[in-house]
């Protein structure tokens, strides 16, 4: 049963060996996140962002000693209790087992993962989506999610063997922005068939048959397609694109980090739609 606020009658969890804590810490591993369809979120602000986005909160661990000194934590606990979430009072040391930080946050939450099915997706004329072929670096992926949300992008489509956007590394890099975008996962053949059916412009990045990334007008439903840093887009995905663009380089460097290139593409496309 949820612990009522402001009186917490549950016994404070003080051991990292507590069975509930051990079970929840397994969510740091991808196979358990996928099995349970859940993920961890660290920090009062990031957890509040999840609640603002109406993500489903399963349980909340909090530093019992910080309630009186952290008004934001107290407000979060009241809000979580009102939603019927399971509230687990614990210690700073136990929370440290969930964090890579030397100074752990005052709260860690478990949320249900949210995914959009590709076949239910039909981009609007005012939307920009970004699709990533087999992104491997969770830090880059989290940063791209953050850029997508900041630019006003609609969401991120992960194609084929992609790293997990709900991993702790990606979550830290996204700084809570994950709750503001939609996530889709797809096989390459499914994505190509979907893009061919939908009245959208698929704009990929690359060097072959490419034009300046500022050339398109980005007027209709737009999906930006980014390849891997090492190999770029696969031939199959490159051929599926309506246009291929490149970001001109003025220095000797011939490529950009994937997250930087993605941010430039996202802001160019969304700024065009906004008339900026």
mmCIF file of C-alpha atoms in Angstrom:
data_model
loop_
_atom_site.group_PDB
_atom_site.id
_atom_site.type_symbol
_atom_site.label_atom_id
_atom_site.label_comp_id
_atom_site.label_asym_id
_atom_site.label_seq_id
_atom_site.Cartn_x
_atom_site.Cartn_y
_atom_site.Cartn_z
ATOM 1 C CA UNK A 1 0.000 0.000 0.000
ATOM 2 C CA UNK A 2 1.228 3.539 -0.671
ATOM 3 C CA UNK A 3 2.658 5.326 2.346
ATOM 4 C CA UNK A 4 0.528 8.393 3.133
ATOM 5 C CA UNK A 5 1.977 11.897 3.169
ATOM 6 C CA UNK A 6 3.176 13.592 5.333
ATOM 7 C CA UNK A 7 3.335 10.767 7.844
ATOM 8 C CA UNK A 8 5.523 7.872 6.664
ATOM 9 C CA UNK A 9 4.873 4.816 8.765
ATOM 10 C CA UNK A 10 7.051 2.460 6.719
ATOM 11 C CA UNK A 11 10.329 1.397 8.273
ATOM 12 C CA UNK A 12 13.246 3.261 6.742
ATOM 13 C CA UNK A 13 15.348 1.044 4.489
ATOM 14 C CA UNK A 14 18.948 1.306 5.688
ATOM 15 C CA UNK A 15 20.662 -1.611 3.942
ATOM 16 C CA UNK A 16 21.723 -1.976 0.321
ATOM 17 C CA UNK A 17 21.054 -5.691 0.828
ATOM 18 C CA UNK A 18 17.334 -5.059 1.345
ATOM 19 C CA UNK A 19 15.463 -7.362 -1.093
ATOM 20 C CA UNK A 20 13.344 -4.517 -2.487
ATOM 21 C CA UNK A 21 16.391 -2.363 -3.064
ATOM 22 C CA UNK A 22 18.275 -5.203 -4.712
ATOM 23 C CA UNK A 23 15.346 -5.866 -7.031
ATOM 24 C CA UNK A 24 15.051 -2.228 -8.026
ATOM 25 C CA UNK A 25 18.783 -1.876 -8.617
ATOM 26 C CA UNK A 26 18.493 -4.566 -11.288
ATOM 27 C CA UNK A 27 16.829 -1.885 -13.417
ATOM 28 C CA UNK A 28 20.318 -0.528 -14.006
ATOM 29 C CA UNK A 29 20.696 -3.471 -16.396
ATOM 30 C CA UNK A 30 19.046 -3.381 -19.809
ATOM 31 C CA UNK A 31 17.684 -6.930 -19.745
ATOM 32 C CA UNK A 32 15.688 -6.230 -16.594
ATOM 33 C CA UNK A 33 14.443 -2.887 -17.901
ATOM 34 C CA UNK A 34 13.166 -4.642 -21.002
ATOM 35 C CA UNK A 35 11.661 -7.545 -19.074
ATOM 36 C CA UNK A 36 9.766 -5.250 -16.710
ATOM 37 C CA UNK A 37 9.139 -2.322 -19.047
ATOM 38 C CA UNK A 38 10.403 0.065 -16.375
ATOM 39 C CA UNK A 39 13.333 2.402 -15.852
ATOM 40 C CA UNK A 40 15.050 4.454 -13.159
ATOM 41 C CA UNK A 41 15.086 8.243 -12.884
ATOM 42 C CA UNK A 42 17.414 10.072 -10.497
ATOM 43 C CA UNK A 43 16.774 13.485 -9.028
ATOM 44 C CA UNK A 44 13.785 15.452 -7.755
ATOM 45 C CA UNK A 45 13.573 17.728 -10.786
ATOM 46 C CA UNK A 46 13.807 14.900 -13.348
ATOM 47 C CA UNK A 47 11.161 12.909 -11.476
ATOM 48 C CA UNK A 48 8.879 15.953 -11.388
ATOM 49 C CA UNK A 49 9.401 16.321 -15.160
ATOM 50 C CA UNK A 50 8.146 12.758 -15.528
ATOM 51 C CA UNK A 51 5.039 13.515 -13.507
ATOM 52 C CA UNK A 52 4.440 16.688 -15.527
ATOM 53 C CA UNK A 53 4.511 14.540 -18.670
ATOM 54 C CA UNK A 54 2.019 12.105 -17.096
ATOM 55 C CA UNK A 55 4.493 9.230 -17.112
ATOM 56 C CA UNK A 56 3.379 6.351 -14.898
ATOM 57 C CA UNK A 57 5.243 6.363 -11.581
ATOM 58 C CA UNK A 58 5.607 2.957 -9.933
ATOM 59 C CA UNK A 59 7.609 3.765 -6.810
ATOM 60 C CA UNK A 60 9.787 6.431 -5.285
ATOM 61 C CA UNK A 61 12.764 5.988 -2.976
ATOM 62 C CA UNK A 62 13.741 9.089 -1.011
ATOM 63 C CA UNK A 63 16.248 10.273 1.553
ATOM 64 C CA UNK A 64 14.194 10.338 4.738
ATOM 65 C CA UNK A 65 16.573 12.847 6.363
ATOM 66 C CA UNK A 66 16.206 15.327 3.489
ATOM 67 C CA UNK A 67 12.426 15.770 3.778
ATOM 68 C CA UNK A 68 12.652 18.646 6.228
ATOM 69 C CA UNK A 69 15.438 20.505 4.425
ATOM 70 C CA UNK A 70 14.471 20.048 0.777
ATOM 71 C CA UNK A 71 11.111 21.716 -0.022
ATOM 72 C CA UNK A 72 11.176 20.391 -3.583
ATOM 73 C CA UNK A 73 11.486 16.845 -2.268
ATOM 74 C CA UNK A 74 8.640 17.395 0.192
ATOM 75 C CA UNK A 75 6.436 18.713 -2.628
ATOM 76 C CA UNK A 76 7.361 15.760 -4.817
ATOM 77 C CA UNK A 77 6.465 13.286 -2.067
ATOM 78 C CA UNK A 78 3.070 14.899 -1.585
ATOM 79 C CA UNK A 79 2.425 14.756 -5.296
ATOM 80 C CA UNK A 80 3.570 11.138 -5.621
ATOM 81 C CA UNK A 81 1.464 10.078 -2.653
ATOM 82 C CA UNK A 82 -1.564 11.687 -4.262
ATOM 83 C CA UNK A 83 -0.969 9.521 -7.320
ATOM 84 C CA UNK A 84 -0.890 6.378 -5.215
ATOM 85 C CA UNK A 85 2.778 5.632 -5.850
ATOM 86 C CA UNK A 86 4.692 3.364 -3.502
ATOM 87 C CA UNK A 87 6.931 5.602 -1.354
ATOM 88 C CA UNK A 88 10.019 4.023 0.194
ATOM 89 C CA UNK A 89 11.898 6.011 2.849
ATOM 90 C CA UNK A 90 15.602 5.198 2.797
ATOM 91 C CA UNK A 91 19.045 6.663 3.456
ATOM 92 C CA UNK A 92 21.614 8.604 1.488
ATOM 93 C CA UNK A 93 23.862 5.540 1.485
ATOM 94 C CA UNK A 94 21.183 3.331 -0.054
ATOM 95 C CA UNK A 95 20.401 5.935 -2.707
ATOM 96 C CA UNK A 96 24.109 6.050 -3.515
ATOM 97 C CA UNK A 97 23.819 2.484 -4.786
ATOM 98 C CA UNK A 98 21.608 3.736 -7.616
ATOM 99 C CA UNK A 99 23.831 6.607 -8.645
ATOM 100 C CA UNK A 100 27.150 7.175 -10.379
ATOM 101 C CA UNK A 101 27.463 10.490 -8.527
ATOM 102 C CA UNK A 102 29.641 10.938 -5.450
ATOM 103 C CA UNK A 103 26.807 13.017 -3.997
ATOM 104 C CA UNK A 104 23.583 11.093 -4.750
ATOM 105 C CA UNK A 105 20.262 12.755 -5.424
ATOM 106 C CA UNK A 106 17.592 12.902 -2.711
ATOM 107 C CA UNK A 107 15.239 10.678 -4.698
ATOM 108 C CA UNK A 108 15.186 7.837 -7.226
ATOM 109 C CA UNK A 109 12.002 6.804 -9.017
ATOM 110 C CA UNK A 110 10.831 3.868 -11.075
ATOM 111 C CA UNK A 111 8.704 4.807 -14.090
ATOM 112 C CA UNK A 112 6.996 2.715 -16.725
ATOM 113 C CA UNK A 113 8.671 2.939 -20.134
ATOM 114 C CA UNK A 114 6.728 4.632 -22.928
ATOM 115 C CA UNK A 115 7.055 3.597 -26.578
ATOM 116 C CA UNK A 116 5.102 4.601 -29.680
ATOM 117 C CA UNK A 117 4.429 1.897 -32.272
ATOM 118 C CA UNK A 118 5.770 2.958 -35.677
ATOM 119 C CA UNK A 119 2.679 1.880 -37.639
ATOM 120 C CA UNK A 120 0.499 4.160 -35.490
ATOM 121 C CA UNK A 121 2.648 7.156 -36.352
ATOM 122 C CA UNK A 122 1.675 9.654 -39.054
ATOM 123 C CA UNK A 123 3.815 12.829 -38.799
ATOM 124 C CA UNK A 124 2.031 16.153 -39.173
ATOM 125 C CA UNK A 125 3.207 18.962 -41.422
ATOM 126 C CA UNK A 126 4.466 20.946 -38.439
ATOM 127 C CA UNK A 127 6.467 18.043 -36.992
ATOM 128 C CA UNK A 128 10.123 17.125 -37.232
ATOM 129 C CA UNK A 129 11.230 13.639 -36.231
ATOM 130 C CA UNK A 130 14.765 12.333 -36.086
ATOM 131 C CA UNK A 131 15.603 8.734 -36.932
ATOM 132 C CA UNK A 132 18.901 7.161 -35.881
ATOM 133 C CA UNK A 133 20.403 4.074 -37.463
ATOM 134 C CA UNK A 134 21.951 1.807 -34.828
ATOM 135 C CA UNK A 135 23.172 4.460 -32.351
ATOM 136 C CA UNK A 136 25.617 2.795 -29.955
ATOM 137 C CA UNK A 137 26.676 5.515 -27.516
ATOM 138 C CA UNK A 138 24.066 6.121 -24.777
ATOM 139 C CA UNK A 139 25.578 9.496 -23.932
ATOM 140 C CA UNK A 140 25.186 10.635 -27.543
ATOM 141 C CA UNK A 141 21.649 9.261 -27.649
ATOM 142 C CA UNK A 142 20.681 11.085 -24.471
ATOM 143 C CA UNK A 143 22.148 14.309 -25.840
ATOM 144 C CA UNK A 144 20.213 13.903 -29.105
ATOM 145 C CA UNK A 145 16.999 13.363 -27.136
ATOM 146 C CA UNK A 146 17.767 16.543 -25.205
ATOM 147 C CA UNK A 147 18.387 18.466 -28.445
ATOM 148 C CA UNK A 148 15.196 17.088 -29.974
ATOM 149 C CA UNK A 149 13.115 18.305 -27.036
ATOM 150 C CA UNK A 150 14.912 21.670 -26.930
ATOM 151 C CA UNK A 151 14.359 22.254 -30.656
ATOM 152 C CA UNK A 152 10.697 21.320 -30.452
ATOM 153 C CA UNK A 153 11.125 18.036 -32.301
ATOM 154 C CA UNK A 154 8.359 15.463 -32.049
ATOM 155 C CA UNK A 155 10.379 12.371 -31.273
ATOM 156 C CA UNK A 156 13.198 9.936 -31.932
ATOM 157 C CA UNK A 157 13.000 6.759 -34.011
ATOM 158 C CA UNK A 158 15.614 4.112 -33.206
ATOM 159 C CA UNK A 159 16.416 1.774 -36.088
ATOM 160 C CA UNK A 160 17.857 -1.723 -35.695
ATOM 161 C CA UNK A 161 20.510 -2.387 -33.035
ATOM 162 C CA UNK A 162 20.255 0.756 -30.916
ATOM 163 C CA UNK A 163 21.452 1.450 -27.407
ATOM 164 C CA UNK A 164 18.816 1.937 -24.724
ATOM 165 C CA UNK A 165 17.404 5.464 -24.250
ATOM 166 C CA UNK A 166 16.291 4.375 -20.764
ATOM 167 C CA UNK A 167 19.808 3.449 -19.636
ATOM 168 C CA UNK A 168 21.212 5.481 -16.734
ATOM 169 C CA UNK A 169 23.847 7.006 -19.052
ATOM 170 C CA UNK A 170 21.275 8.134 -21.609
ATOM 171 C CA UNK A 171 18.927 9.380 -18.903
ATOM 172 C CA UNK A 172 21.672 11.516 -17.365
ATOM 173 C CA UNK A 173 22.595 12.984 -20.760
ATOM 174 C CA UNK A 174 18.967 13.740 -21.616
ATOM 175 C CA UNK A 175 18.477 15.599 -18.277
ATOM 176 C CA UNK A 176 14.785 14.745 -18.142
ATOM 177 C CA UNK A 177 14.103 15.726 -21.770
ATOM 178 C CA UNK A 178 13.171 12.124 -22.568
ATOM 179 C CA UNK A 179 9.744 12.763 -21.063
ATOM 180 C CA UNK A 180 9.119 15.519 -23.616
ATOM 181 C CA UNK A 181 9.592 13.457 -26.781
ATOM 182 C CA UNK A 182 8.081 10.275 -28.183
ATOM 183 C CA UNK A 183 10.238 7.207 -28.677
ATOM 184 C CA UNK A 184 9.868 4.628 -31.441
ATOM 185 C CA UNK A 185 11.895 1.506 -32.214
ATOM 186 C CA UNK A 186 11.876 -0.244 -35.559
ATOM 187 C CA UNK A 187 13.683 -2.670 -37.802
ATOM 188 C CA UNK A 188 15.267 -1.192 -40.901
ATOM 189 C CA UNK A 189 12.867 -2.860 -43.336
ATOM 190 C CA UNK A 190 9.859 -1.746 -41.271
ATOM 191 C CA UNK A 191 11.106 1.842 -41.247
ATOM 192 C CA UNK A 192 11.714 1.917 -45.019
ATOM 193 C CA UNK A 193 8.233 0.536 -45.725
ATOM 194 C CA UNK A 194 6.627 2.999 -43.308
ATOM 195 C CA UNK A 195 8.480 6.001 -44.777
ATOM 196 C CA UNK A 196 7.386 4.981 -48.279
ATOM 197 C CA UNK A 197 3.726 4.852 -47.212
ATOM 198 C CA UNK A 198 3.632 8.135 -45.326
ATOM 199 C CA UNK A 199 3.423 11.555 -47.062
ATOM 200 C CA UNK A 200 6.654 12.778 -45.504
ATOM 201 C CA UNK A 201 10.052 13.985 -46.652
ATOM 202 C CA UNK A 202 12.874 11.710 -45.531
ATOM 203 C CA UNK A 203 16.090 13.720 -45.378
ATOM 204 C CA UNK A 204 19.270 11.778 -44.743
ATOM 205 C CA UNK A 205 22.828 12.919 -44.138
ATOM 206 C CA UNK A 206 25.859 11.849 -46.145
ATOM 207 C CA UNK A 207 28.349 12.922 -48.797
ATOM 208 C CA UNK A 208 27.157 11.058 -51.901
ATOM 209 C CA UNK A 209 24.574 12.961 -54.012
ATOM 210 C CA UNK A 210 24.275 15.493 -51.187
ATOM 211 C CA UNK A 211 23.325 19.158 -50.979
ATOM 212 C CA UNK A 212 23.778 21.813 -48.306
ATOM 213 C CA UNK A 213 21.582 21.053 -45.282
ATOM 214 C CA UNK A 214 20.120 24.565 -45.546
ATOM 215 C CA UNK A 215 18.776 23.911 -49.064
ATOM 216 C CA UNK A 216 15.520 22.036 -48.224
ATOM 217 C CA UNK A 217 12.554 24.127 -47.106
ATOM 218 C CA UNK A 218 11.494 21.529 -44.496
ATOM 219 C CA UNK A 219 7.904 22.534 -45.202
ATOM 220 C CA UNK A 220 5.957 19.294 -44.818
ATOM 221 C CA UNK A 221 6.159 16.380 -42.414
ATOM 222 C CA UNK A 222 9.890 15.844 -41.984
ATOM 223 C CA UNK A 223 11.993 12.934 -40.783
ATOM 224 C CA UNK A 224 15.729 13.521 -40.420
ATOM 225 C CA UNK A 225 17.749 10.330 -40.839
ATOM 226 C CA UNK A 226 21.196 10.069 -39.270
ATOM 227 C CA UNK A 227 23.698 7.270 -39.757
ATOM 228 C CA UNK A 228 26.484 6.089 -37.514
ATOM 229 C CA UNK A 229 29.544 8.255 -36.913
ATOM 230 C CA UNK A 230 31.820 5.586 -38.292
ATOM 231 C CA UNK A 231 29.961 4.347 -41.370
ATOM 232 C CA UNK A 232 27.165 6.835 -42.022
ATOM 233 C CA UNK A 233 23.873 5.569 -43.433
ATOM 234 C CA UNK A 234 23.574 2.055 -44.780
ATOM 235 C CA UNK A 235 22.973 1.788 -48.527
ATOM 236 C CA UNK A 236 19.385 0.633 -47.987
ATOM 237 C CA UNK A 237 18.460 3.634 -45.861
ATOM 238 C CA UNK A 238 20.369 6.069 -48.053
ATOM 239 C CA UNK A 239 18.436 4.912 -51.113
ATOM 240 C CA UNK A 240 15.146 5.318 -49.221
ATOM 241 C CA UNK A 241 15.797 9.036 -48.628
ATOM 242 C CA UNK A 242 14.104 11.740 -50.665
ATOM 243 C CA UNK A 243 17.135 13.985 -50.207
ATOM 244 C CA UNK A 244 20.656 13.642 -48.857
ATOM 245 C CA UNK A 245 22.232 16.668 -47.206
ATOM 246 C CA UNK A 246 25.602 17.518 -45.706
ATOM 247 C CA UNK A 247 26.801 20.044 -43.150
ATOM 248 C CA UNK A 248 29.640 22.043 -44.785
ATOM 249 C CA UNK A 249 33.002 21.912 -42.995
ATOM 250 C CA UNK A 250 35.287 24.953 -43.101
ATOM 251 C CA UNK A 251 38.164 23.408 -41.201
ATOM 252 C CA UNK A 252 40.211 20.273 -41.774
ATOM 253 C CA UNK A 253 37.781 18.103 -39.781
ATOM 254 C CA UNK A 254 35.615 16.102 -42.154
ATOM 255 C CA UNK A 255 32.841 15.016 -39.775
ATOM 256 C CA UNK A 256 31.003 15.971 -36.595
ATOM 257 C CA UNK A 257 30.013 14.064 -33.504
ATOM 258 C CA UNK A 258 26.603 12.474 -34.115
ATOM 259 C CA UNK A 259 24.920 14.446 -31.340
ATOM 260 C CA UNK A 260 26.308 17.760 -32.666
ATOM 261 C CA UNK A 261 25.272 17.010 -36.248
ATOM 262 C CA UNK A 262 21.830 15.919 -35.065
ATOM 263 C CA UNK A 263 21.370 19.126 -33.091
ATOM 264 C CA UNK A 264 22.279 21.272 -36.114
ATOM 265 C CA UNK A 265 19.826 19.373 -38.310
ATOM 266 C CA UNK A 266 17.033 19.528 -35.744
ATOM 267 C CA UNK A 267 17.314 23.250 -35.141
ATOM 268 C CA UNK A 268 17.571 24.019 -38.861
ATOM 269 C CA UNK A 269 14.411 22.052 -39.618
ATOM 270 C CA UNK A 270 12.363 23.267 -36.653
ATOM 271 C CA UNK A 271 13.466 26.885 -37.126
ATOM 272 C CA UNK A 272 12.301 26.742 -40.739
ATOM 273 C CA UNK A 273 8.891 25.476 -39.659
ATOM 274 C CA UNK A 274 8.685 28.214 -37.030
ATOM 275 C CA UNK A 275 9.720 30.885 -39.535
ATOM 276 C CA UNK A 276 12.801 31.762 -37.495
#
